[in-house]
Amino acid sequence: MVDMIQINDLKFSYPDGSAALRGVSLSVKPGEFVTLCGLSGCGKSTLIRILNALAFADLGTYEFDGDIIDEKSMKKESFAKAFHQKIGYVFQNPEAQLFCASVEEEIAFAPMQMGLPEEEVKRRVEDCIALLNLGSLRDRAPYYLSTGEKKKVAIASILSMNPKVLVLDEPLSGLDTETEEWLTGFLLQLKKSGKTMIIATYNHKFAGTVADRIVFMDRDHHIDHIWKRDTDL
Ligand code: ADP
Ligand code: MG
């Protein structure tokens, strides 16, 4: 199968001069579940931001579905909009992405921005509320929910866009054991439905449970790939 995501020799430094990525190459096929692992500071979050075009590499290339993703291509509004609908990003801190007055509005926001008909927006909101079991919270203000509840709302607000790829940065951070277990099962269920999943996590046990392929990044930014199971992807 053709790669959906292809990054080649990416290099990235922050404005203060610290090199966060020193030549990372990675490809992801449709339907694959890939975890990015490695110690704190190895560049997982930086790579995730680049994958979502919230930052751009200094050197190297990033292709998504055959299109080059860089500062220039993302300046075209229609291209950028289409790209952001294909790849959904759940931040490590859900508070950073929740801004609506109610859970229901939060989940409706992206499909409304996409210009979908009202009936379709409603259908997606109901589907996502059911999928994440958020019925009892639908009128609540996301801001006052617990961390686990916020995480669920953040995931629902991204899934309502129906992206092909779902990217999560440290999805278990701040969750209690019960919510961790629930989320692990939920992410596996999403993979079964055909979503491509890319997850940054320092939790190797979690990575081993969910991933088809574990990508280890080290501080020198060499990466190793470990395939958990034979796959014909
Ligand atoms: P990880 O997610 O694996 O913990 P990060 O991508 O957050 O790693 O960080 C990679 C490197 O880049 C680290 O050395 C970190 O200190 C540095 N870094 C991250 N964010 C910034 C920033 N905004 N400004 C300067 N350096 C940063
Ligand atoms: Mg990180």
PDB file of C-alpha atoms and ligand atoms in Angstrom:
ATOM      1  CA  MET A   1       0.000   0.000   0.000  1.00  0.00           C
ATOM      2  CA  VAL A   2       1.193   3.528  -0.755  1.00  0.00           C
ATOM      3  CA  ASP A   3       2.466   5.546   2.196  1.00  0.00           C
ATOM      4  CA  MET A   4       0.085   8.157   3.482  1.00  0.00           C
ATOM      5  CA  ILE A   5       2.707  10.039   5.414  1.00  0.00           C
ATOM      6  CA  GLN A   6       6.287  10.283   4.270  1.00  0.00           C
ATOM      7  CA  ILE A   7       8.818  12.391   6.107  1.00  0.00           C
ATOM      8  CA  ASN A   8      12.369  12.471   4.994  1.00  0.00           C
ATOM      9  CA  ASP A   9      15.420  13.674   6.939  1.00  0.00           C
ATOM     10  CA  LEU A  10      13.586  16.343   8.920  1.00  0.00           C
ATOM     11  CA  LYS A  11      15.668  18.784  10.856  1.00  0.00           C
ATOM     12  CA  PHE A  12      14.201  21.308  13.245  1.00  0.00           C
ATOM     13  CA  SER A  13      15.648  23.784  15.740  1.00  0.00           C
ATOM     14  CA  TYR A  14      13.764  26.116  18.055  1.00  0.00           C
ATOM     15  CA  PRO A  15      14.454  29.855  17.785  1.00  0.00           C
ATOM     16  CA  ASP A  16      16.755  29.668  20.815  1.00  0.00           C
ATOM     17  CA  GLY A  17      18.985  27.389  18.709  1.00  0.00           C
ATOM     18  CA  SER A  18      18.246  24.068  20.427  1.00  0.00           C
ATOM     19  CA  ALA A  19      18.081  21.271  17.873  1.00  0.00           C
ATOM     20  CA  ALA A  20      14.938  19.217  18.490  1.00  0.00           C
ATOM     21  CA  LEU A  21      15.065  17.008  15.371  1.00  0.00           C
ATOM     22  CA  ARG A  22      18.347  16.138  13.700  1.00  0.00           C
ATOM     23  CA  GLY A  23      17.259  14.165  10.664  1.00  0.00           C
ATOM     24  CA  VAL A  24      14.151  12.074  11.232  1.00  0.00           C
ATOM     25  CA  SER A  25      12.642   9.885   8.512  1.00  0.00           C
ATOM     26  CA  LEU A  26       9.381   8.026   8.898  1.00  0.00           C
ATOM     27  CA  SER A  27       6.585   6.700   6.761  1.00  0.00           C
ATOM     28  CA  VAL A  28       3.104   5.674   7.802  1.00  0.00           C
ATOM     29  CA  LYS A  29       0.664   3.630   5.754  1.00  0.00           C
ATOM     30  CA  PRO A  30      -3.107   4.034   5.820  1.00  0.00           C
ATOM     31  CA  GLY A  31      -4.637   2.129   8.732  1.00  0.00           C
ATOM     32  CA  GLU A  32      -1.361   1.735  10.601  1.00  0.00           C
ATOM     33  CA  PHE A  33      -1.157   2.308  14.365  1.00  0.00           C
ATOM     34  CA  VAL A  34       2.233   3.850  15.079  1.00  0.00           C
ATOM     35  CA  THR A  35       3.512   4.998  18.452  1.00  0.00           C
ATOM     36  CA  LEU A  36       6.408   7.423  18.826  1.00  0.00           C
ATOM     37  CA  CYS A  37       8.324   6.489  21.953  1.00  0.00           C
ATOM     38  CA  GLY A  38      11.430   7.738  23.673  1.00  0.00           C
ATOM     39  CA  LEU A  39      12.571   9.677  26.702  1.00  0.00           C
ATOM     40  CA  SER A  40      11.305  13.114  27.528  1.00  0.00           C
ATOM     41  CA  GLY A  41      13.001  15.682  25.301  1.00  0.00           C
ATOM     42  CA  CYS A  42      13.692  13.320  22.383  1.00  0.00           C
ATOM     43  CA  GLY A  43      11.443  15.347  20.054  1.00  0.00           C
ATOM     44  CA  LYS A  44       8.110  13.489  20.020  1.00  0.00           C
ATOM     45  CA  SER A  45       5.939  16.571  20.518  1.00  0.00           C
ATOM     46  CA  THR A  46       7.990  18.572  18.025  1.00  0.00           C
ATOM     47  CA  LEU A  47       7.506  15.878  15.385  1.00  0.00           C
ATOM     48  CA  ILE A  48       3.776  15.745  16.176  1.00  0.00           C
ATOM     49  CA  ARG A  49       3.472  19.520  15.695  1.00  0.00           C
ATOM     50  CA  ILE A  50       5.248  19.257  12.345  1.00  0.00           C
ATOM     51  CA  LEU A  51       2.985  16.367  11.280  1.00  0.00           C
ATOM     52  CA  ASN A  52       0.030  18.658  11.988  1.00  0.00           C
ATOM     53  CA  ALA A  53       1.634  21.604  10.168  1.00  0.00           C
ATOM     54  CA  LEU A  54       1.714  23.723  13.312  1.00  0.00           C
ATOM     55  CA  ALA A  55       5.473  23.971  12.838  1.00  0.00           C
ATOM     56  CA  PHE A  56       7.627  23.485   9.756  1.00  0.00           C
ATOM     57  CA  ALA A  57      10.953  21.746   9.405  1.00  0.00           C
ATOM     58  CA  ASP A  58      14.097  23.747   8.677  1.00  0.00           C
ATOM     59  CA  LEU A  59      15.292  21.016   6.318  1.00  0.00           C
ATOM     60  CA  GLY A  60      13.821  17.801   4.913  1.00  0.00           C
ATOM     61  CA  THR A  61      10.442  17.061   3.380  1.00  0.00           C
ATOM     62  CA  TYR A  62       7.003  16.101   4.589  1.00  0.00           C
ATOM     63  CA  GLU A  63       4.449  14.589   2.197  1.00  0.00           C
ATOM     64  CA  PHE A  64       0.860  13.778   3.095  1.00  0.00           C
ATOM     65  CA  ASP A  65      -1.190  11.856   0.521  1.00  0.00           C
ATOM     66  CA  GLY A  66       1.391  12.831  -2.085  1.00  0.00           C
ATOM     67  CA  ASP A  67       1.221  16.582  -1.314  1.00  0.00           C
ATOM     68  CA  ILE A  68       4.182  18.494   0.048  1.00  0.00           C
ATOM     69  CA  ILE A  69       3.301  20.053   3.396  1.00  0.00           C
ATOM     70  CA  ASP A  70       5.381  23.135   4.042  1.00  0.00           C
ATOM     71  CA  GLU A  71       4.941  26.779   4.920  1.00  0.00           C
ATOM     72  CA  LYS A  72       4.301  27.667   1.285  1.00  0.00           C
ATOM     73  CA  SER A  73       1.638  25.031   0.554  1.00  0.00           C
ATOM     74  CA  MET A  74      -0.116  25.747   3.875  1.00  0.00           C
ATOM     75  CA  LYS A  75      -0.428  29.440   2.942  1.00  0.00           C
ATOM     76  CA  LYS A  76      -3.116  28.419   0.429  1.00  0.00           C
ATOM     77  CA  GLU A  77      -6.263  28.598   2.515  1.00  0.00           C
ATOM     78  CA  SER A  78      -8.260  25.909   0.690  1.00  0.00           C
ATOM     79  CA  PHE A  79      -5.307  23.502   0.773  1.00  0.00           C
ATOM     80  CA  ALA A  80      -4.681  24.135   4.468  1.00  0.00           C
ATOM     81  CA  LYS A  81      -8.351  23.652   5.310  1.00  0.00           C
ATOM     82  CA  ALA A  82      -8.501  20.348   3.422  1.00  0.00           C
ATOM     83  CA  PHE A  83      -5.282  19.186   5.086  1.00  0.00           C
ATOM     84  CA  HIS A  84      -6.503  19.992   8.606  1.00  0.00           C
ATOM     85  CA  GLN A  85      -9.662  17.967   7.978  1.00  0.00           C
ATOM     86  CA  LYS A  86      -7.618  14.918   7.055  1.00  0.00           C
ATOM     87  CA  ILE A  87      -5.444  14.886  10.158  1.00  0.00           C
ATOM     88  CA  GLY A  88      -6.892  15.487  13.615  1.00  0.00           C
ATOM     89  CA  TYR A  89      -4.666  16.419  16.540  1.00  0.00           C
ATOM     90  CA  VAL A  90      -5.556  15.831  20.181  1.00  0.00           C
ATOM     91  CA  PHE A  91      -3.251  17.988  22.312  1.00  0.00           C
ATOM     92  CA  GLN A  92      -1.511  16.656  25.399  1.00  0.00           C
ATOM     93  CA  ASN A  93      -3.358  19.252  27.449  1.00  0.00           C
ATOM     94  CA  PRO A  94      -7.037  19.171  26.421  1.00  0.00           C
ATOM     95  CA  GLU A  95      -7.634  22.615  27.977  1.00  0.00           C
ATOM     96  CA  ALA A  96      -5.559  24.102  25.164  1.00  0.00           C
ATOM     97  CA  GLN A  97      -8.110  23.034  22.588  1.00  0.00           C
ATOM     98  CA  LEU A  98     -11.452  23.466  24.357  1.00  0.00           C
ATOM     99  CA  PHE A  99     -13.025  26.897  24.058  1.00  0.00           C
ATOM    100  CA  CYS A 100     -16.792  26.528  23.561  1.00  0.00           C
ATOM    101  CA  ALA A 101     -19.531  27.152  26.123  1.00  0.00           C
ATOM    102  CA  SER A 102     -20.860  23.586  26.087  1.00  0.00           C
ATOM    103  CA  VAL A 103     -19.685  20.085  25.231  1.00  0.00           C
ATOM    104  CA  GLU A 104     -22.244  19.879  22.445  1.00  0.00           C
ATOM    105  CA  GLU A 105     -21.034  23.139  20.852  1.00  0.00           C
ATOM    106  CA  GLU A 106     -17.444  21.994  21.185  1.00  0.00           C
ATOM    107  CA  ILE A 107     -18.167  18.823  19.196  1.00  0.00           C
ATOM    108  CA  ALA A 108     -20.241  20.718  16.619  1.00  0.00           C
ATOM    109  CA  PHE A 109     -17.582  23.383  16.043  1.00  0.00           C
ATOM    110  CA  ALA A 110     -15.373  21.598  13.482  1.00  0.00           C
ATOM    111  CA  PRO A 111     -18.162  20.150  11.313  1.00  0.00           C
ATOM    112  CA  MET A 112     -19.821  23.600  11.292  1.00  0.00           C
ATOM    113  CA  GLN A 113     -16.542  25.194  10.199  1.00  0.00           C
ATOM    114  CA  MET A 114     -16.383  22.600   7.433  1.00  0.00           C
ATOM    115  CA  GLY A 115     -19.670  24.016   6.160  1.00  0.00           C
ATOM    116  CA  LEU A 116     -21.567  20.748   6.497  1.00  0.00           C
ATOM    117  CA  PRO A 117     -25.377  20.869   6.369  1.00  0.00           C
ATOM    118  CA  GLU A 118     -27.095  21.264   9.748  1.00  0.00           C
ATOM    119  CA  GLU A 119     -28.515  17.734   9.663  1.00  0.00           C
ATOM    120  CA  GLU A 120     -25.068  16.251   9.071  1.00  0.00           C
ATOM    121  CA  VAL A 121     -23.568  18.369  11.882  1.00  0.00           C
ATOM    122  CA  LYS A 122     -26.294  17.100  14.242  1.00  0.00           C
ATOM    123  CA  ARG A 123     -25.735  13.513  13.154  1.00  0.00           C
ATOM    124  CA  ARG A 124     -21.995  13.755  13.781  1.00  0.00           C
ATOM    125  CA  VAL A 125     -22.501  15.390  17.171  1.00  0.00           C
ATOM    126  CA  GLU A 126     -24.891  12.627  18.267  1.00  0.00           C
ATOM    127  CA  ASP A 127     -22.555   9.907  16.932  1.00  0.00           C
ATOM    128  CA  CYS A 128     -19.568  11.338  18.810  1.00  0.00           C
ATOM    129  CA  ILE A 129     -21.552  11.901  22.010  1.00  0.00           C
ATOM    130  CA  ALA A 130     -22.647   8.249  21.880  1.00  0.00           C
ATOM    131  CA  LEU A 131     -19.165   6.979  20.938  1.00  0.00           C
ATOM    132  CA  LEU A 132     -17.537   8.718  23.906  1.00  0.00           C
ATOM    133  CA  ASN A 133     -20.465   8.308  26.274  1.00  0.00           C
ATOM    134  CA  LEU A 134     -20.817  12.054  26.817  1.00  0.00           C
ATOM    135  CA  GLY A 135     -24.623  12.220  26.965  1.00  0.00           C
ATOM    136  CA  SER A 136     -24.787  13.334  30.586  1.00  0.00           C
ATOM    137  CA  LEU A 137     -22.214  16.083  29.970  1.00  0.00           C
ATOM    138  CA  ARG A 138     -23.580  17.559  26.742  1.00  0.00           C
ATOM    139  CA  ASP A 139     -24.737  20.870  28.253  1.00  0.00           C
ATOM    140  CA  ARG A 140     -21.806  21.289  30.614  1.00  0.00           C
ATOM    141  CA  ALA A 141     -19.027  23.832  30.100  1.00  0.00           C
ATOM    142  CA  PRO A 142     -15.878  21.908  29.037  1.00  0.00           C
ATOM    143  CA  TYR A 143     -13.752  24.211  31.176  1.00  0.00           C
ATOM    144  CA  TYR A 144     -15.157  22.834  34.437  1.00  0.00           C
ATOM    145  CA  LEU A 145     -14.960  19.134  33.579  1.00  0.00           C
ATOM    146  CA  SER A 146     -12.413  16.709  35.063  1.00  0.00           C
ATOM    147  CA  THR A 147      -9.189  15.974  33.159  1.00  0.00           C
ATOM    148  CA  GLY A 148     -10.524  12.618  31.932  1.00  0.00           C
ATOM    149  CA  GLU A 149     -13.811  14.178  30.827  1.00  0.00           C
ATOM    150  CA  LYS A 150     -11.949  17.006  29.072  1.00  0.00           C
ATOM    151  CA  LYS A 151      -9.847  14.435  27.236  1.00  0.00           C
ATOM    152  CA  LYS A 152     -12.992  12.663  26.033  1.00  0.00           C
ATOM    153  CA  VAL A 153     -14.515  15.943  24.829  1.00  0.00           C
ATOM    154  CA  ALA A 154     -11.259  16.880  23.053  1.00  0.00           C
ATOM    155  CA  ILE A 155     -11.251  13.509  21.271  1.00  0.00           C
ATOM    156  CA  ALA A 156     -14.938  13.851  20.353  1.00  0.00           C
ATOM    157  CA  SER A 157     -14.369  17.372  18.998  1.00  0.00           C
ATOM    158  CA  ILE A 158     -11.678  16.016  16.666  1.00  0.00           C
ATOM    159  CA  LEU A 159     -13.513  12.835  15.645  1.00  0.00           C
ATOM    160  CA  SER A 160     -16.549  14.895  14.597  1.00  0.00           C
ATOM    161  CA  MET A 161     -14.373  16.089  11.664  1.00  0.00           C
ATOM    162  CA  ASN A 162     -13.956  12.442  10.695  1.00  0.00           C
ATOM    163  CA  PRO A 163     -10.224  12.776   9.940  1.00  0.00           C
ATOM    164  CA  LYS A 164      -8.381   9.933   8.201  1.00  0.00           C
ATOM    165  CA  VAL A 165      -5.508  10.225  10.642  1.00  0.00           C
ATOM    166  CA  LEU A 166      -5.759  10.780  14.369  1.00  0.00           C
ATOM    167  CA  VAL A 167      -2.697  12.105  16.182  1.00  0.00           C
ATOM    168  CA  LEU A 168      -2.536  12.165  19.964  1.00  0.00           C
ATOM    169  CA  ASP A 169       0.268  13.557  22.115  1.00  0.00           C
ATOM    170  CA  GLU A 170       0.653  11.698  25.441  1.00  0.00           C
ATOM    171  CA  PRO A 171      -3.037  10.708  25.572  1.00  0.00           C
ATOM    172  CA  LEU A 172      -2.749   9.029  28.986  1.00  0.00           C
ATOM    173  CA  SER A 173      -1.210  11.991  30.791  1.00  0.00           C
ATOM    174  CA  GLY A 174      -3.218  13.075  33.808  1.00  0.00           C
ATOM    175  CA  LEU A 175      -5.695  10.184  33.581  1.00  0.00           C
ATOM    176  CA  ASP A 176      -6.616   7.774  36.384  1.00  0.00           C
ATOM    177  CA  THR A 177      -6.079   4.025  35.816  1.00  0.00           C
ATOM    178  CA  GLU A 178      -9.701   3.345  34.939  1.00  0.00           C
ATOM    179  CA  THR A 179      -9.794   6.100  32.295  1.00  0.00           C
ATOM    180  CA  GLU A 180      -6.394   4.942  30.968  1.00  0.00           C
ATOM    181  CA  GLU A 181      -7.819   1.460  30.428  1.00  0.00           C
ATOM    182  CA  TRP A 182     -10.946   2.808  28.828  1.00  0.00           C
ATOM    183  CA  LEU A 183      -8.932   5.021  26.446  1.00  0.00           C
ATOM    184  CA  THR A 184      -6.604   2.161  25.493  1.00  0.00           C
ATOM    185  CA  GLY A 185      -9.606   0.041  24.462  1.00  0.00           C
ATOM    186  CA  PHE A 186     -11.219   2.979  22.705  1.00  0.00           C
ATOM    187  CA  LEU A 187      -8.128   3.711  20.594  1.00  0.00           C
ATOM    188  CA  LEU A 188      -7.883   0.050  19.565  1.00  0.00           C
ATOM    189  CA  GLN A 189     -11.537   0.170  18.540  1.00  0.00           C
ATOM    190  CA  LEU A 190     -10.823   3.255  16.380  1.00  0.00           C
ATOM    191  CA  LYS A 191      -7.959   1.446  14.698  1.00  0.00           C
ATOM    192  CA  LYS A 192     -10.308  -1.427  13.870  1.00  0.00           C
ATOM    193  CA  SER A 193     -12.648   1.058  12.209  1.00  0.00           C
ATOM    194  CA  GLY A 194      -9.792   1.909   9.808  1.00  0.00           C
ATOM    195  CA  LYS A 195      -8.339   5.109  11.268  1.00  0.00           C
ATOM    196  CA  THR A 196      -4.636   5.701  10.938  1.00  0.00           C
ATOM    197  CA  MET A 197      -3.263   6.405  14.402  1.00  0.00           C
ATOM    198  CA  ILE A 198      -0.074   8.186  15.418  1.00  0.00           C
ATOM    199  CA  ILE A 199       0.501   8.495  19.141  1.00  0.00           C
ATOM    200  CA  ALA A 200       3.406  10.005  21.057  1.00  0.00           C
ATOM    201  CA  THR A 201       3.900   8.349  24.420  1.00  0.00           C
ATOM    202  CA  TYR A 202       6.666   7.789  26.941  1.00  0.00           C
ATOM    203  CA  ASN A 203       4.606   4.840  28.242  1.00  0.00           C
ATOM    204  CA  HIS A 204       6.157   1.739  26.645  1.00  0.00           C
ATOM    205  CA  LYS A 205       3.601  -0.630  28.169  1.00  0.00           C
ATOM    206  CA  PHE A 206       0.767   1.307  26.545  1.00  0.00           C
ATOM    207  CA  ALA A 207       2.684   1.470  23.241  1.00  0.00           C
ATOM    208  CA  GLY A 208       3.198  -2.296  23.348  1.00  0.00           C
ATOM    209  CA  THR A 209      -0.525  -2.844  23.877  1.00  0.00           C
ATOM    210  CA  VAL A 210      -1.836  -0.660  21.078  1.00  0.00           C
ATOM    211  CA  ALA A 211       0.788  -0.288  18.350  1.00  0.00           C
ATOM    212  CA  ASP A 212       1.391  -2.171  15.116  1.00  0.00           C
ATOM    213  CA  ARG A 213       4.763  -0.467  15.082  1.00  0.00           C
ATOM    214  CA  ILE A 214       6.748   1.279  17.775  1.00  0.00           C
ATOM    215  CA  VAL A 215       9.140   3.983  16.661  1.00  0.00           C
ATOM    216  CA  PHE A 216      11.846   4.759  19.194  1.00  0.00           C
ATOM    217  CA  MET A 217      13.421   8.191  19.005  1.00  0.00           C
ATOM    218  CA  ASP A 218      16.595   8.769  20.978  1.00  0.00           C
ATOM    219  CA  ARG A 219      18.382  11.916  21.980  1.00  0.00           C
ATOM    220  CA  ASP A 220      20.646  11.735  18.950  1.00  0.00           C
ATOM    221  CA  HIS A 221      17.475  11.487  16.909  1.00  0.00           C
ATOM    222  CA  HIS A 222      18.230   8.213  15.306  1.00  0.00           C
ATOM    223  CA  ILE A 223      15.050   6.229  15.116  1.00  0.00           C
ATOM    224  CA  ASP A 224      14.487   2.502  15.367  1.00  0.00           C
ATOM    225  CA  HIS A 225      11.363   0.697  14.316  1.00  0.00           C
ATOM    226  CA  ILE A 226       9.965  -2.312  16.064  1.00  0.00           C
ATOM    227  CA  TRP A 227       7.150  -4.187  14.400  1.00  0.00           C
ATOM    228  CA  LYS A 228       4.945  -5.886  16.907  1.00  0.00           C
ATOM    229  CA  ARG A 229       3.224  -8.205  14.511  1.00  0.00           C
ATOM    230  CA  ASP A 230       3.433  -9.262  10.906  1.00  0.00           C
ATOM    231  CA  THR A 231       1.347  -6.990   8.839  1.00  0.00           C
ATOM    232  CA  ASP A 232       0.508  -6.804   5.180  1.00  0.00           C
ATOM    233  CA  LEU A 233      -0.036  -3.062   5.341  1.00  0.00           C
TER     234      LEU A 233
HETATM  235  P1  ADP B   1       9.281  15.224  23.850  1.00  0.00           P
HETATM  236  O1  ADP B   1       7.879  15.494  23.439  1.00  0.00           O
HETATM  237  O2  ADP B   1       9.833  13.953  23.304  1.00  0.00           O
HETATM  238  O3  ADP B   1       9.455  15.304  25.342  1.00  0.00           O
HETATM  239  P2  ADP B   1       9.883  17.823  22.676  1.00  0.00           P
HETATM  240  O4  ADP B   1       9.578  17.739  21.245  1.00  0.00           O
HETATM  241  O5  ADP B   1       8.908  18.507  23.556  1.00  0.00           O
HETATM  242  O6  ADP B   1      10.224  16.352  23.234  1.00  0.00           O
HETATM  243  O7  ADP B   1      11.275  18.530  22.874  1.00  0.00           O
HETATM  244  C1  ADP B   1      12.434  18.227  22.076  1.00  0.00           C
HETATM  245  C2  ADP B   1      13.559  19.195  22.424  1.00  0.00           C
HETATM  246  O8  ADP B   1      13.198  20.511  22.034  1.00  0.00           O
HETATM  247  C3  ADP B   1      13.871  19.267  23.912  1.00  0.00           C
HETATM  248  O9  ADP B   1      15.251  19.426  24.049  1.00  0.00           O
HETATM  249  C4  ADP B   1      13.142  20.509  24.378  1.00  0.00           C
HETATM  250  O10 ADP B   1      13.768  21.104  25.472  1.00  0.00           O
HETATM  251  C5  ADP B   1      13.193  21.387  23.154  1.00  0.00           C
HETATM  252  N1  ADP B   1      12.011  22.273  23.059  1.00  0.00           N
HETATM  253  C6  ADP B   1      10.702  21.894  23.029  1.00  0.00           C
HETATM  254  N2  ADP B   1       9.886  22.951  22.914  1.00  0.00           N
HETATM  255  C7  ADP B   1      10.695  24.034  22.871  1.00  0.00           C
HETATM  256  C8  ADP B   1      10.482  25.440  22.744  1.00  0.00           C
HETATM  257  N3  ADP B   1       9.251  25.949  22.624  1.00  0.00           N
HETATM  258  N4  ADP B   1      11.567  26.260  22.738  1.00  0.00           N
HETATM  259  C9  ADP B   1      12.832  25.766  22.838  1.00  0.00           C
HETATM  260  N5  ADP B   1      13.113  24.441  22.943  1.00  0.00           N
HETATM  261  C10 ADP B   1      12.077  23.604  22.969  1.00  0.00           C
HETATM  262 MG    MG B   2       6.122  15.669  24.510  1.00  0.00          MG
END
